[in-house]
XYZ file of N, CA and C in Angstrom:
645
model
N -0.951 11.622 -24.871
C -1.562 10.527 -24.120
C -1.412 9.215 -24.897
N -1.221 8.509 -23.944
C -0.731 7.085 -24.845
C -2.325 6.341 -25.022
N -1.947 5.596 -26.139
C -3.102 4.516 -26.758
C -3.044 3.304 -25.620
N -4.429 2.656 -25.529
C -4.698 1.801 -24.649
C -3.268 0.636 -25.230
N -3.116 0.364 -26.526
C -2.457 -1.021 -26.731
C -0.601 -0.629 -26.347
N -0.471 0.944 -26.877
C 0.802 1.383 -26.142
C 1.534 1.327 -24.401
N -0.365 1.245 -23.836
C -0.004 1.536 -22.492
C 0.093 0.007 -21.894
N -0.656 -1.317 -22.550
C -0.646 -2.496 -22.412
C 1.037 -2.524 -22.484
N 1.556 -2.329 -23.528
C 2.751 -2.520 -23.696
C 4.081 -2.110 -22.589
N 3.651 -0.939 -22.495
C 4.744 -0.724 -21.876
C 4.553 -1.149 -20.198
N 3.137 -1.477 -19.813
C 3.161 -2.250 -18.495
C 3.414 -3.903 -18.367
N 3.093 -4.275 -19.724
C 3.915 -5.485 -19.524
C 5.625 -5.694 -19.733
N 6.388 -4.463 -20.055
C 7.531 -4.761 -20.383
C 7.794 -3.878 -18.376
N 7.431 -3.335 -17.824
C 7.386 -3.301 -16.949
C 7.474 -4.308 -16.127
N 6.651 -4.801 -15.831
C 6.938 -6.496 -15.350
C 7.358 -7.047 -15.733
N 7.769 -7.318 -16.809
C 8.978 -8.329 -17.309
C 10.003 -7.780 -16.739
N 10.727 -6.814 -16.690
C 12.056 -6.440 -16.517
C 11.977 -6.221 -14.602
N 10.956 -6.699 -14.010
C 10.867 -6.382 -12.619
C 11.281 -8.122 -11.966
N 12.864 -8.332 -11.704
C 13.000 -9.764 -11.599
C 12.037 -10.252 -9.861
N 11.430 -9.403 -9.827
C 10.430 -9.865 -8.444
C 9.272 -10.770 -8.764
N 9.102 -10.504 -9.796
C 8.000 -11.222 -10.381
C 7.879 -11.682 -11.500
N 7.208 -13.032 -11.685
C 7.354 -13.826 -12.557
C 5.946 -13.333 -13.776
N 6.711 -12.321 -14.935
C 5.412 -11.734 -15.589
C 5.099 -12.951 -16.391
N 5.379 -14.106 -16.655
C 4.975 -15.346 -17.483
C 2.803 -15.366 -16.980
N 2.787 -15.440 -15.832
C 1.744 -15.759 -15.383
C 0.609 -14.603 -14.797
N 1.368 -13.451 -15.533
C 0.032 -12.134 -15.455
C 0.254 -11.299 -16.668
N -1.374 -11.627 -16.728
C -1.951 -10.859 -18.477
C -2.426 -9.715 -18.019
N -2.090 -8.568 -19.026
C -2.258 -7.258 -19.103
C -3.480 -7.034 -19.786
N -4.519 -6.305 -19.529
C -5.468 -6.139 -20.327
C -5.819 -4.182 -19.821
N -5.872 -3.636 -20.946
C -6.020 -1.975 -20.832
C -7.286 -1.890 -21.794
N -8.351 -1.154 -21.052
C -9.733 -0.372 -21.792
C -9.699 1.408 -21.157
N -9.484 2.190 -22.162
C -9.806 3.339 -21.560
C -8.483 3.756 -20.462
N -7.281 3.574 -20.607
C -6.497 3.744 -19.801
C -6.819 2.892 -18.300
N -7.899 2.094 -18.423
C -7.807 1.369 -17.045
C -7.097 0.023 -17.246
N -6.056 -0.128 -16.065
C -5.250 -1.338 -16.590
C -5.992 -2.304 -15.366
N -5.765 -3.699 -15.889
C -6.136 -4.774 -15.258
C -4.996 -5.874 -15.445
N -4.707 -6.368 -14.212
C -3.732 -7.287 -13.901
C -4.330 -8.820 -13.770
N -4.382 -9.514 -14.735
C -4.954 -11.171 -13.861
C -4.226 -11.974 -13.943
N -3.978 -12.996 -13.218
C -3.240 -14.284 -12.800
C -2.442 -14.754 -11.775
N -1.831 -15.231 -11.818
C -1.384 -16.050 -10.142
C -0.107 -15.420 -9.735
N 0.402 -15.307 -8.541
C 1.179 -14.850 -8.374
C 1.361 -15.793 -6.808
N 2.944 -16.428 -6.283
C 3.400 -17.126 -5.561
C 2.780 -16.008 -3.930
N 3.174 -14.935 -4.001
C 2.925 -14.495 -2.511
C 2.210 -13.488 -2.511
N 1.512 -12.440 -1.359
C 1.461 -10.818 -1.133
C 2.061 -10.260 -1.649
N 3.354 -10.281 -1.266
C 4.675 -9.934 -2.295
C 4.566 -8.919 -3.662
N 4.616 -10.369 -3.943
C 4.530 -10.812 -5.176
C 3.429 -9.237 -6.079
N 2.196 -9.722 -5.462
C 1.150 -9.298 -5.452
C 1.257 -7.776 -5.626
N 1.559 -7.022 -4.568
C 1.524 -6.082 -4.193
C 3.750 -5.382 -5.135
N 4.090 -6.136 -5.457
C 4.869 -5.518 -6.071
C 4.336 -5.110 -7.546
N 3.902 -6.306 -8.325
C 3.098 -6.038 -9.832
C 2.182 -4.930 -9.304
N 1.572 -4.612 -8.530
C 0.876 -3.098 -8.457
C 1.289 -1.756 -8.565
N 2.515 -2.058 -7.600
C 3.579 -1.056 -7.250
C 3.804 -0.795 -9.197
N 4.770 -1.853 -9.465
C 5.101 -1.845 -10.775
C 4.274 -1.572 -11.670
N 3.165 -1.333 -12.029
C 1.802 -0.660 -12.804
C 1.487 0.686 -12.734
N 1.469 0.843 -11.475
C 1.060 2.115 -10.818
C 2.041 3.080 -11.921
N 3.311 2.653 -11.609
C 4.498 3.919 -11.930
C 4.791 4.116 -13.309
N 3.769 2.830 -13.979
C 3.531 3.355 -15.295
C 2.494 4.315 -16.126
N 3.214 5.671 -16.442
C 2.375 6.625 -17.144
C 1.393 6.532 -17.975
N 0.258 7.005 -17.618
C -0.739 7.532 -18.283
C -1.943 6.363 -17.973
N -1.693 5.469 -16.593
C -3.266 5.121 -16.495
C -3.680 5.598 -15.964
N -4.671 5.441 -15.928
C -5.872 6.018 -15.219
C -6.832 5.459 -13.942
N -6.675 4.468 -13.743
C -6.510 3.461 -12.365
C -6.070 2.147 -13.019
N -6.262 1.572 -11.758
C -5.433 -0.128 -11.825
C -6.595 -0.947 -10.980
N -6.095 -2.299 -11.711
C -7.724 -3.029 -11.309
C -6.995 -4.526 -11.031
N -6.769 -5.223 -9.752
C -5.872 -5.978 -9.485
C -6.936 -7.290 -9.239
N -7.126 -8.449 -9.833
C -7.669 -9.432 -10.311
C -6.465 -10.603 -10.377
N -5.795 -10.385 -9.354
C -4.854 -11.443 -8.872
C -4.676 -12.777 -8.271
N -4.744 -13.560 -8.049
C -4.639 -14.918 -7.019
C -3.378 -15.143 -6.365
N -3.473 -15.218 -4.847
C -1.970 -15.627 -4.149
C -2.537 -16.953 -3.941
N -1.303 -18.093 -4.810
C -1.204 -19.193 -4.395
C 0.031 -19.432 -3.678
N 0.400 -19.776 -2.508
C 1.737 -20.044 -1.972
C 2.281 -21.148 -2.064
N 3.550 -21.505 -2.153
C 4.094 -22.757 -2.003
C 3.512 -23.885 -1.521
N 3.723 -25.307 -2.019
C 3.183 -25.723 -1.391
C 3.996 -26.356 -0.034
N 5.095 -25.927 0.413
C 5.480 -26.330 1.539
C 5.556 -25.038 2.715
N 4.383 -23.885 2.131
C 4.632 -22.996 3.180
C 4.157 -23.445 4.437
N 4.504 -22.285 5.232
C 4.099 -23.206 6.814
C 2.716 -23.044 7.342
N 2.803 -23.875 8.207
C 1.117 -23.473 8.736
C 0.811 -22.574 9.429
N -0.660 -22.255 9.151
C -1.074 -20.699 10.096
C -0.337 -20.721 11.326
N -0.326 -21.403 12.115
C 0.310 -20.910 13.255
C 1.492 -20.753 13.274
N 2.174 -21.600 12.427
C 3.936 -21.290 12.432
C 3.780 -20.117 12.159
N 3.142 -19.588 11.058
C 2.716 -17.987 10.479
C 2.815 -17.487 11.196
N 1.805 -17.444 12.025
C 1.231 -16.701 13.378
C 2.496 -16.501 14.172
N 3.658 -17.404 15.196
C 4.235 -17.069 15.866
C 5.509 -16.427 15.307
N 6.144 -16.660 14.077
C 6.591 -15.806 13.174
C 7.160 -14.135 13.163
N 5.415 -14.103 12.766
C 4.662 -12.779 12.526
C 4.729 -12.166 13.794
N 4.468 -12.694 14.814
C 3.922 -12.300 16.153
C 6.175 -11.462 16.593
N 6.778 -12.943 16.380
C 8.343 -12.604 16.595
C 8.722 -11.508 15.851
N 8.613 -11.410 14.825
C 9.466 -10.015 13.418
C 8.740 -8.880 14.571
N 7.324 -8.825 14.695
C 6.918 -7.635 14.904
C 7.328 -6.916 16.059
N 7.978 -7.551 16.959
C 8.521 -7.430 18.347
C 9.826 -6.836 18.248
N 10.184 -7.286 16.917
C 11.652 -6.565 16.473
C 11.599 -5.375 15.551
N 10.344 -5.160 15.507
C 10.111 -3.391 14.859
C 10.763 -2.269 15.885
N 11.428 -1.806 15.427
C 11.789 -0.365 16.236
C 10.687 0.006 16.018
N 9.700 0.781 15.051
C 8.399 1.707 15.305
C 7.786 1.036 16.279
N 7.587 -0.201 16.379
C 6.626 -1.332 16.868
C 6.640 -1.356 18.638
N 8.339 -1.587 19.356
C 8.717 -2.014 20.267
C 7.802 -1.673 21.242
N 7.171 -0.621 21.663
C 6.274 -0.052 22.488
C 4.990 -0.828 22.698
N 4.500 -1.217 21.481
C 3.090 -1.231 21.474
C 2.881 -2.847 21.164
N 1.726 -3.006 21.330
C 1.285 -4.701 21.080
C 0.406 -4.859 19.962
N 0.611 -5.825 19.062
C -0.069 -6.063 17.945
C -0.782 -7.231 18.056
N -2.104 -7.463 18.296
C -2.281 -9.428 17.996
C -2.167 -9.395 16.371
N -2.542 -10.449 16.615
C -1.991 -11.599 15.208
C -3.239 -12.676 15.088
N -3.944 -12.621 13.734
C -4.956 -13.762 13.650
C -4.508 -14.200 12.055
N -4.210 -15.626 12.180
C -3.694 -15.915 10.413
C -5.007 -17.126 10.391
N -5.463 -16.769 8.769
C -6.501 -18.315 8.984
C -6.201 -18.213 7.412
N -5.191 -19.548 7.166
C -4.968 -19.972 5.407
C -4.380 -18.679 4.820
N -3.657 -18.508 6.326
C -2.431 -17.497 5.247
C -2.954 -16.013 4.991
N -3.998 -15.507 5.478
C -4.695 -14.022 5.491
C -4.056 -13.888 6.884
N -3.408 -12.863 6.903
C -3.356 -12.413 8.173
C -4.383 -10.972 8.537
N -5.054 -11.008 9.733
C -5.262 -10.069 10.132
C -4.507 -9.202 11.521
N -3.941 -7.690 11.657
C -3.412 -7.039 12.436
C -4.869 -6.273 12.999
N -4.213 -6.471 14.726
C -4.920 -5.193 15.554
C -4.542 -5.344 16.467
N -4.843 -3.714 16.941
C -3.803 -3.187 17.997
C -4.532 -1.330 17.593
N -3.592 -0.684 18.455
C -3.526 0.447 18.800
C -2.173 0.614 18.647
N -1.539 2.353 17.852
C -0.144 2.473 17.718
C -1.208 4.332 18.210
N 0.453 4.977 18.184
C 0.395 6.309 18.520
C 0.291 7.140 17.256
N 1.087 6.709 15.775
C 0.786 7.625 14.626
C 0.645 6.223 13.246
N 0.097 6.455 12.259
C -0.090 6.503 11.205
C 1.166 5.510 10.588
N 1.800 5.853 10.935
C 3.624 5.397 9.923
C 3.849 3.771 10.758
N 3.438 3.826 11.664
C 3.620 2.520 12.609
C 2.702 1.747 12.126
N 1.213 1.696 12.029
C 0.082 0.647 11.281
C 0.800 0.391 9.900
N 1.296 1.591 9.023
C 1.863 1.387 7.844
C 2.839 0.247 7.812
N 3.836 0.691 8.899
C 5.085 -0.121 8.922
C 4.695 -1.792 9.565
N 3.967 -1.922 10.407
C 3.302 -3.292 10.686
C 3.254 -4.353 9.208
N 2.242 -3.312 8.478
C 1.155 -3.923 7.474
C 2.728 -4.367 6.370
N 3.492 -3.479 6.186
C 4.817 -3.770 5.246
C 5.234 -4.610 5.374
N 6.017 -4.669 7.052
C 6.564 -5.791 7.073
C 6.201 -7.376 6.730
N 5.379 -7.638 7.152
C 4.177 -8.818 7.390
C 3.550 -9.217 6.011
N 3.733 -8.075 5.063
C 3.129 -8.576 3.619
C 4.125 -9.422 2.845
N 5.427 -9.142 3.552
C 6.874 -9.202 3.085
C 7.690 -10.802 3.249
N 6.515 -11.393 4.378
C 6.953 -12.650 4.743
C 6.344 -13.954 4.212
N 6.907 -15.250 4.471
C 6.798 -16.148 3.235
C 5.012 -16.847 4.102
N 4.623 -17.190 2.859
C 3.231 -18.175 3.428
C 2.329 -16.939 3.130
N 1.975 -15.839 3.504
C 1.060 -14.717 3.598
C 0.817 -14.781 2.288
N -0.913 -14.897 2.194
C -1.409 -14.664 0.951
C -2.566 -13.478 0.946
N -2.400 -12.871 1.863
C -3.409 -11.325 2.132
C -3.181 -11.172 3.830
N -3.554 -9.359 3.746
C -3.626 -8.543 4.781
C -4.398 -8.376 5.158
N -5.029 -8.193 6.277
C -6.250 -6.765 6.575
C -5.619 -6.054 8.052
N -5.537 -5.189 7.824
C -5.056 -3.733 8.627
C -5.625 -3.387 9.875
N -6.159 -3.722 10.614
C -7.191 -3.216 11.415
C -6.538 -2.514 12.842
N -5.291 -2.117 12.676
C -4.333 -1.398 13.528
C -5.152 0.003 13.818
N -5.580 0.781 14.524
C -5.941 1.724 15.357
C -4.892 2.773 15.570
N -5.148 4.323 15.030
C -4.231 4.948 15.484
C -4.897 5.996 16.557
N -4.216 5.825 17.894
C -4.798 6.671 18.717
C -5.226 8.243 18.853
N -6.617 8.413 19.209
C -6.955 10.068 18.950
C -6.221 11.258 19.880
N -6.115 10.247 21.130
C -5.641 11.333 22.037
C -3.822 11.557 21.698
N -3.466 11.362 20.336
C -1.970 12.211 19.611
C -2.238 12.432 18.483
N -3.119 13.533 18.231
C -3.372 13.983 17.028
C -2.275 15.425 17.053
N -2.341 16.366 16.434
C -1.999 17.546 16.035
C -2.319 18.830 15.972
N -2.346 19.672 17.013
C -2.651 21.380 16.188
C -1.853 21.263 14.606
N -2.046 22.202 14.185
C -2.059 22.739 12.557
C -1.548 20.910 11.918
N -2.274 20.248 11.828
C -1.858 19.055 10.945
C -2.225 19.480 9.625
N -3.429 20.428 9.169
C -3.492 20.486 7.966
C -2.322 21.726 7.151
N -1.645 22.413 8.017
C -0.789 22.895 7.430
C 0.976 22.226 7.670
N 0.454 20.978 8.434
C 2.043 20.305 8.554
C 1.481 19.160 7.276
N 0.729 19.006 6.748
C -0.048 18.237 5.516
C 0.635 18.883 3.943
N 0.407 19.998 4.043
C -0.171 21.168 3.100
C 1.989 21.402 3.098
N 2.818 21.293 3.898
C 4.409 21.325 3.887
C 4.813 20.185 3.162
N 4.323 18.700 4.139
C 4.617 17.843 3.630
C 4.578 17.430 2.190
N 3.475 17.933 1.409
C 3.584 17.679 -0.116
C 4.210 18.377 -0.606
N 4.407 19.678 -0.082
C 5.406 20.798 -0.771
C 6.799 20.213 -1.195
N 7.434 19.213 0.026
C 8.469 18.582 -0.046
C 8.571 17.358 -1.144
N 7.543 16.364 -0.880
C 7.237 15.052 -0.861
C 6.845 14.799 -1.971
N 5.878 15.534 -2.732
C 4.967 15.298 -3.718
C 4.684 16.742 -4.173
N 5.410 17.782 -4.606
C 6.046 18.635 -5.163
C 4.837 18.926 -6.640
N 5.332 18.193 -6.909
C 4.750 18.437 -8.724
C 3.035 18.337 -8.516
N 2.100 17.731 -7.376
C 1.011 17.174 -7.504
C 0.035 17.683 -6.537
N 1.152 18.803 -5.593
C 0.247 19.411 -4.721
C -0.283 20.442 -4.837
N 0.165 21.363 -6.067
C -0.568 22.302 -6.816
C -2.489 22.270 -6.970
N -2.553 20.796 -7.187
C -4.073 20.722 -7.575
C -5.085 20.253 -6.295
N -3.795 20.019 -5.286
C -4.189 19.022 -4.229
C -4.962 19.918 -2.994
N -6.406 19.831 -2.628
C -7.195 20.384 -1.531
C -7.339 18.941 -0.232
N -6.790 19.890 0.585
C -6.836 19.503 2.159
C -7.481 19.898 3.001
N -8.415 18.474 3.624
C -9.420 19.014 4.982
C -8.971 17.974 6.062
N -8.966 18.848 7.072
C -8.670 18.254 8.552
C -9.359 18.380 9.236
N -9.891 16.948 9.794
C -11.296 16.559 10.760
C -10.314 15.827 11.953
N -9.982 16.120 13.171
C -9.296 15.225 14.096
C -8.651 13.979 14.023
N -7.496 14.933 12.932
C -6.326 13.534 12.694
C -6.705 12.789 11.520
N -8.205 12.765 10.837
C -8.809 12.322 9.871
C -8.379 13.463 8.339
N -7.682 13.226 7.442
C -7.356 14.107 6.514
C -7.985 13.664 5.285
N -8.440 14.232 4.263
C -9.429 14.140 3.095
C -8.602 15.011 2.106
N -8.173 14.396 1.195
C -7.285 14.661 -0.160
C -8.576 14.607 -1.098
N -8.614 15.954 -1.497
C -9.423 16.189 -3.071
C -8.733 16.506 -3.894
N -9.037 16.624 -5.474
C -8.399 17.539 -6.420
C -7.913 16.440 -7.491
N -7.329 17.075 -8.428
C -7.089 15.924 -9.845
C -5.127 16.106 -9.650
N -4.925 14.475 -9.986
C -3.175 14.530 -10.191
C -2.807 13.920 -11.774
N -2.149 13.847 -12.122
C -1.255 13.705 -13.340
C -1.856 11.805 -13.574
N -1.258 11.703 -12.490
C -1.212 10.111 -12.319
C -1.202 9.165 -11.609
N -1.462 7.839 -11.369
C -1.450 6.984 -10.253
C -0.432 6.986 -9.399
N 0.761 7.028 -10.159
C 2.446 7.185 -9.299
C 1.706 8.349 -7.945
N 1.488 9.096 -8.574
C 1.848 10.767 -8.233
C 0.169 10.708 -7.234
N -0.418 10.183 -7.359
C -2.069 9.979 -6.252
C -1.314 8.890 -5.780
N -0.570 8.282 -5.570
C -0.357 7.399 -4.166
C 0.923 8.239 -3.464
N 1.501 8.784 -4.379
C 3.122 9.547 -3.510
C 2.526 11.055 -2.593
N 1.071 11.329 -3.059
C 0.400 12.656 -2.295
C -0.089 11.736 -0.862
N -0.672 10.685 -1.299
C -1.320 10.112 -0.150
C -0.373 9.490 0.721
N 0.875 9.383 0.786
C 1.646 8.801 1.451
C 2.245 10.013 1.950
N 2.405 11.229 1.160
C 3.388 12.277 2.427
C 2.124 12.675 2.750
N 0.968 12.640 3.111
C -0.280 13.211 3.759
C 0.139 12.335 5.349
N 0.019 10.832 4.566
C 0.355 9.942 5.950
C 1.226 9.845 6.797
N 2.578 10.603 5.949
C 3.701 10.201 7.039
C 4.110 12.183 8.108
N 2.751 12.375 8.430
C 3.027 13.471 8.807
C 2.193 12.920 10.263
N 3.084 13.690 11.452
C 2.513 13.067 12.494
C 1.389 13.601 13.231
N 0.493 13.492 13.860
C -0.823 13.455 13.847
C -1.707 12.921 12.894
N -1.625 12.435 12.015
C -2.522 11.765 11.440
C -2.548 10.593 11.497
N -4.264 10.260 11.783
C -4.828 8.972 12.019
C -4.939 8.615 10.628
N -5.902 8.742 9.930
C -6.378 8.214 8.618
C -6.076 9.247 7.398
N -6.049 8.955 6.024
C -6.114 9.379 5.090
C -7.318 9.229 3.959
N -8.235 10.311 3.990
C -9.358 9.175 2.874
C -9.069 9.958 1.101
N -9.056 9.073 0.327
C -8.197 9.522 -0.504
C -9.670 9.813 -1.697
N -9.654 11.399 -1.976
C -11.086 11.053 -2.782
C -10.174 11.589 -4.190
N -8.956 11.276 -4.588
C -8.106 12.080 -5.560
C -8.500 11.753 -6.764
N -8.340 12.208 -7.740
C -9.160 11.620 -8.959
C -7.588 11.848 -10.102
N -7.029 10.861 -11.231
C -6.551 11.159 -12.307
C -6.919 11.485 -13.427
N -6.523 12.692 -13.623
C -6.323 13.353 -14.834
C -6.793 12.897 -15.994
C-alpha cells in the first residue's frame, strides 16, 4: 500500500501528463489515502476529466473534488447554451426518439425528460458535459418503469462477469424494480466505478445505488 505522499505523487504526475488539463492550477492534497483535488479548472470537462484521471490512480481510497469551473470569458450565453444543447441532443442516435428539455442558468445545465433505459440519461448527461460554456450538470432524466426486466439481477450478476471481472467476486446484488443496489468491498476507485457502470449498462435498469466500499 502506498504512503499518502507516494500517492500525492503519483496523482499529480497523473495530471500532468493528461494534456486535457491544465495541472498548473490543481493542488493535490492526500490524508489517509483520501485524495482531494482543489482549484480552477476552464470547463465540466475539464472537471470531470481530473476525476476520471484520479480515480485510475491506485490505492485511494475515495476522491474529494473541491474544484471551480470558471469558463471563458467569451463563452456564450445561457441561451445560445440552451439552443445548442437542445440541437447536439436531437442528433443523439440513443436520444432520437425521446425529448429532453433543457434549462441552462450561468452555464449549469439542467436535463429532464423520460428515456426507456439507463445508457440513454447516461449518454445525454456525457454529451452535454462535453460542450463549451457548461460549468455543471444535474441529471434529472427519468428512466421509465414500465421497461424494466425479468432476471435483471442475473443479467447484472453476467454483466460484471464480463465487464468488471476482477471486482465482482466481492460484489452483492439486489434487485428492487429496475432499482439495483451494489454492496461489498473492491480493490479500488477505478474498479467501484467500472462495477457500477456494467451494473448500468445492462438493460432494464433504472437506477444504480452504489453502497460499494474500498478496500
Amino acid at each position: 500500500m502506498k504512503s499518502d505522499a507516494a500517492l500525492k505523487q503519483d496523482v499529480e504526475q497523473a495530471l500532468f501528463w493528461n494534456p486535457a488539463i491544465d495541472a498548473r492550477r490543481i493542488d493535490v492534497d492526500v490524508r489517509d489515502r483520501v485524495v482531494t483535488l482543489r482549484g480552477t479548472v476552464d470547463s465540466w470537462a475539464q472537471k470531470l476529466e481530473a476525476q476520471k484521471t484520479a480515480l485510475h490512480v491506485e490505492d485511494a481510497r475515495a476522491l474529494v473534488l473541491e474544484l471551480n469551473v470558471t469558463p471563458p470569458a467569451n463563452a456564450c450565453a445561457d441561451q445560445e447554451l440552451a439552443i445548442a444543447i437542445t440541437f447536439a441532443l436531437g442528433w443523439q442516435e440513443a436520444l432520437r426518439d425521446h425529448r429532453i428539455r433543457v434549462e441552462v442558468d450561468h452555464g449549469c445545465v439542467t436535463l429532464d425528460g423520460e428515456v426507456d433505459h439507463a445508457y440513454q440519461s447516461r449518454a445525454a448527461e456525457k454529451m452535454v458535459s462535453r460542450m463549451i460554456g457548461v460549468v455543471g450538470v444535474a441529471n434529472r432524466i427519468r428512466v421509465r418503469t414500465d421497461h424494466t426486466v425479468p432476471d435483471v439481477g442475473i443479467r447484472i450478476a453476467e454483466a460484471l462477469a464480463r465487464r468488471a471481472q476482477r471486482e465482482s467476486a466481492g460484489i452483492s446484488i439486489a434487485a428492487d424494480d429496475g432499482v439495483i443496489t451494489l454492496t461489498g468491498k473492491v480493490a479500488s476507485l477505478a474498479e467501484r466505478r467500472a462495477a457500477c457502470g456494467a451494473a448500468a449498462s445492462v438493460r432494464g435498469v433504472r437506477e444504480v445505488v452504489d453502497r460499494l466500499t474500498v478496500a
